Coordinates of C-alpha atoms in Angstrom, one line a residue:
M1 CA 0.0 0.0 0.0
K2 CA 1.7 3.2 -1.2
L3 CA 0.0 6.3 0.0
I4 CA 0.3 10.1 -0.1
M5 CA -1.4 12.3 2.5
L6 CA -2.6 15.6 0.8
G7 CA -4.2 18.4 2.7
A8 CA -3.9 22.0 3.9
P9 CA -1.6 22.8 6.9
G10 CA -3.6 21.8 10.0
A11 CA -5.7 19.3 8.2
G12 CA -4.3 16.4 10.3
K13 CA -1.8 14.8 7.9
G14 CA 0.9 14.1 10.5
T15 CA -1.6 12.8 13.2
L16 CA -3.5 10.6 10.8
G17 CA -0.4 9.5 9.0
A18 CA 1.1 8.2 12.3
V19 CA -2.1 6.3 13.1
L20 CA -2.3 4.8 9.6
S21 CA 1.4 3.8 9.8
D22 CA 0.7 1.8 12.9
T23 CA -2.5 0.3 11.6
L24 CA -1.1 -0.7 8.2
N25 CA 2.3 -1.6 9.5
I26 CA 4.1 0.6 6.9
P27 CA 6.5 3.5 7.6
T28 CA 5.7 7.2 7.2
I29 CA 8.4 8.8 5.2
S30 CA 8.8 12.4 6.2
T31 CA 10.7 14.4 3.6
G32 CA 12.3 16.7 6.2
N33 CA 13.5 13.7 8.3
I34 CA 15.1 11.8 5.4
L35 CA 16.7 14.9 4.0
R36 CA 18.4 15.5 7.3
A37 CA 19.4 11.8 7.6
A38 CA 20.8 11.7 4.1
V39 CA 22.9 14.8 4.8
R40 CA 24.1 13.3 8.2
N41 CA 24.9 10.0 6.6
G42 CA 26.8 11.6 3.7
T43 CA 25.0 9.7 0.9
P44 CA 25.9 10.9 -2.6
V45 CA 22.5 12.7 -2.9
G46 CA 22.8 13.9 0.7
L47 CA 26.1 15.6 -0.1
Q48 CA 24.4 17.3 -3.0
A49 CA 21.7 18.6 -0.7
K50 CA 24.2 19.7 1.9
S51 CA 26.0 21.9 -0.6
Y52 CA 22.7 23.8 -1.4
M53 CA 21.8 24.1 2.3
E54 CA 25.2 25.4 3.3
A55 CA 24.9 28.0 0.6
G56 CA 21.5 29.0 2.0
K57 CA 19.7 27.9 -1.2
L58 CA 16.5 25.7 -1.6
V59 CA 17.3 22.1 -2.3
P60 CA 16.2 21.5 -6.0
D61 CA 13.4 19.1 -6.7
E62 CA 15.6 16.6 -8.5
V63 CA 17.8 16.2 -5.4
I64 CA 14.7 15.8 -3.1
I65 CA 13.3 13.2 -5.4
G66 CA 16.7 11.4 -5.4
I67 CA 16.8 11.3 -1.6
I68 CA 13.2 9.9 -1.6
A69 CA 14.1 7.2 -4.2
E70 CA 17.1 6.2 -2.0
R71 CA 14.9 5.9 1.1
L72 CA 12.1 3.9 -0.7
E73 CA 14.6 1.3 -1.7
E74 CA 15.2 0.3 2.0
S75 CA 13.7 -3.0 3.2
D76 CA 11.0 -1.5 5.5
C77 CA 9.3 0.1 2.4
Q78 CA 8.9 -3.1 0.5
S79 CA 5.3 -3.6 1.8
G80 CA 4.4 0.0 1.2
Y81 CA 4.8 3.5 2.8
I82 CA 3.1 6.8 3.5
L83 CA 4.8 9.8 1.9
D84 CA 4.6 13.0 3.9
G85 CA 5.8 16.4 2.7
V86 CA 6.2 15.6 -1.0
P87 CA 4.9 16.3 -3.6
R88 CA 4.0 19.9 -2.8
T89 CA 3.8 21.0 -6.5
I90 CA 2.8 19.6 -9.9
A91 CA 6.5 19.7 -10.8
Q92 CA 7.4 17.5 -7.9
A93 CA 4.5 15.1 -8.8
V94 CA 5.8 14.8 -12.4
A95 CA 9.4 14.2 -11.1
L96 CA 8.2 11.4 -8.9
E97 CA 6.4 9.7 -11.8
K98 CA 9.5 10.1 -14.0
A99 CA 11.5 8.3 -11.2
G100 CA 9.0 5.5 -11.3
I101 CA 7.5 6.3 -7.9
L102 CA 3.7 5.7 -8.2
F103 CA 0.9 5.5 -5.6
D104 CA -2.1 3.3 -4.9
H105 CA -4.0 6.1 -3.2
V106 CA -3.6 9.8 -2.7
I107 CA -5.7 10.7 0.3
S108 CA -7.0 14.2 0.2
L109 CA -8.0 15.4 3.7
E110 CA -11.0 17.7 3.1
I111 CA -11.7 20.5 5.7
S112 CA -12.6 24.1 5.3
D113 CA -10.2 27.0 5.8
K114 CA -12.4 28.3 8.6
E115 CA -12.2 25.1 10.5
I116 CA -8.4 24.9 10.1
E117 CA -8.0 28.5 11.3
E118 CA -10.1 27.6 14.4
R119 CA -8.3 24.4 15.0
M120 CA -4.8 25.9 14.7
E121 CA -5.6 29.0 16.7
G122 CA -6.5 26.7 19.7
R123 CA -3.2 24.8 19.6
R124 CA -0.7 25.3 22.4
F125 CA 2.7 23.8 23.1
C126 CA 4.9 23.7 26.1
A127 CA 8.1 25.7 25.8
G128 CA 9.6 23.5 28.5
C129 CA 8.9 19.9 27.4
G130 CA 7.3 20.3 24.0
A131 CA 3.9 18.7 25.0
T132 CA 1.0 19.8 22.9
Y133 CA -2.6 20.8 23.9
H134 CA -5.7 22.3 22.4
I135 CA -7.7 24.8 24.4
H136 CA -11.0 23.1 23.3
N137 CA -10.2 19.5 22.4
V138 CA -7.3 18.6 24.7
P139 CA -7.1 21.4 27.3
P140 CA -4.5 21.5 30.1
K141 CA -5.9 21.1 33.7
Q142 CA -4.8 24.6 34.4
E143 CA -5.1 27.3 31.7
G144 CA -1.7 28.2 30.2
V145 CA 0.2 25.6 32.3
C146 CA 1.6 22.3 31.1
D147 CA 0.2 19.3 33.0
K148 CA 3.5 17.4 32.6
C149 CA 6.2 19.9 33.6
G150 CA 4.4 23.1 34.7
G151 CA 5.9 25.0 31.8
V152 CA 4.3 27.9 30.1
L153 CA 2.0 27.1 27.2
E154 CA 2.5 29.2 24.0
L155 CA 0.9 29.7 20.6
R156 CA 3.4 28.7 17.9
E157 CA 4.4 31.3 15.4
D158 CA 3.1 28.9 12.6
D159 CA -0.3 28.8 14.4
K160 CA -0.9 32.6 14.6
P161 CA -3.9 33.7 12.5
E162 CA -1.9 35.8 10.0
T163 CA 0.6 33.0 9.5
V164 CA -2.1 30.4 9.1
K165 CA -3.9 32.5 6.4
H166 CA -0.6 33.0 4.5
R167 CA 0.2 29.2 4.6
L168 CA -3.4 28.4 3.4
E169 CA -3.0 30.9 0.5
I170 CA 0.3 29.1 -0.6
Y171 CA -1.4 25.7 -0.2
H172 CA -4.3 26.7 -2.5
I173 CA -1.9 28.1 -5.1
E174 CA 0.8 25.5 -5.1
T175 CA -0.5 22.2 -3.7
E176 CA -4.2 22.1 -4.2
P177 CA -3.8 21.6 -8.0
L178 CA -2.4 18.2 -7.2
K179 CA -5.9 17.0 -6.4
E180 CA -6.9 17.3 -10.1
F181 CA -3.5 15.9 -11.2
Y182 CA -4.1 12.7 -9.2
A183 CA -7.9 12.5 -9.9
E184 CA -7.0 12.3 -13.6
R185 CA -4.8 9.3 -12.7
G186 CA -7.7 7.6 -10.8
V187 CA -5.9 7.4 -7.5
L188 CA -7.4 10.4 -5.6
T189 CA -9.4 9.5 -2.5
P190 CA -11.1 12.5 -0.8
V191 CA -11.9 12.0 2.8
A192 CA -13.7 14.6 5.1
T193 CA -11.8 15.1 8.3
T194 CA -14.3 16.9 10.5
G195 CA -14.9 14.0 12.9
T196 CA -12.9 12.6 15.8
L197 CA -9.5 11.0 15.2
E198 CA -11.1 7.5 15.4
E199 CA -13.8 8.5 12.9
N200 CA -11.4 10.1 10.5
T201 CA -9.1 7.1 10.6
R202 CA -12.0 4.7 10.0
A203 CA -13.2 6.9 7.0
I204 CA -9.7 6.7 5.4
L205 CA -9.5 2.9 6.0
D206 CA -12.9 2.4 4.5
A207 CA -12.0 4.6 1.5
I208 CA -8.9 2.6 0.7
K209 CA -10.8 -0.7 1.4
V210 CA -8.8 -1.9 4.4

């Protein structure tokens, strides 16, 4: 089972991807994590990426795709995987196809911008231990104080309303066109993600017939 999780920032890709990874017993491949690992391990493509990063430049798509291809050849990916973080653009999707990296399902997490803004505005994290909360869904016992370490709970810069609006604008321009791209290939699976974590997980599993 080879999957991509598509969705706007805050749609739940990371959370649902982790649950699906455990349920389907396949790894979640995070582009950011494998990029850092390739650089750290000094693989040929990792060294290429490092040269761009040290020069303060964006790592080109062909290098990113090369690193993904390296990772997908490892033994834990033989039964499938969930790709997280790529593709973000049509150009990256085309590059993946050219590299022979194809997918059984592209899960599009459907949720309105308004719901995402409300969801992200309520998120809080502990500056001390990194624990996460939500003022409505998973509130701390004492407002503004971490249950685990007593640290101060903060709103991440990425979760501030003006930042969220900007990230959503970029998503609609650069990433949302991928829905049509994969629909044309017959692998797009839209799933509404307005329920509980359990309900959303079940909806995805039903959609991919697991």
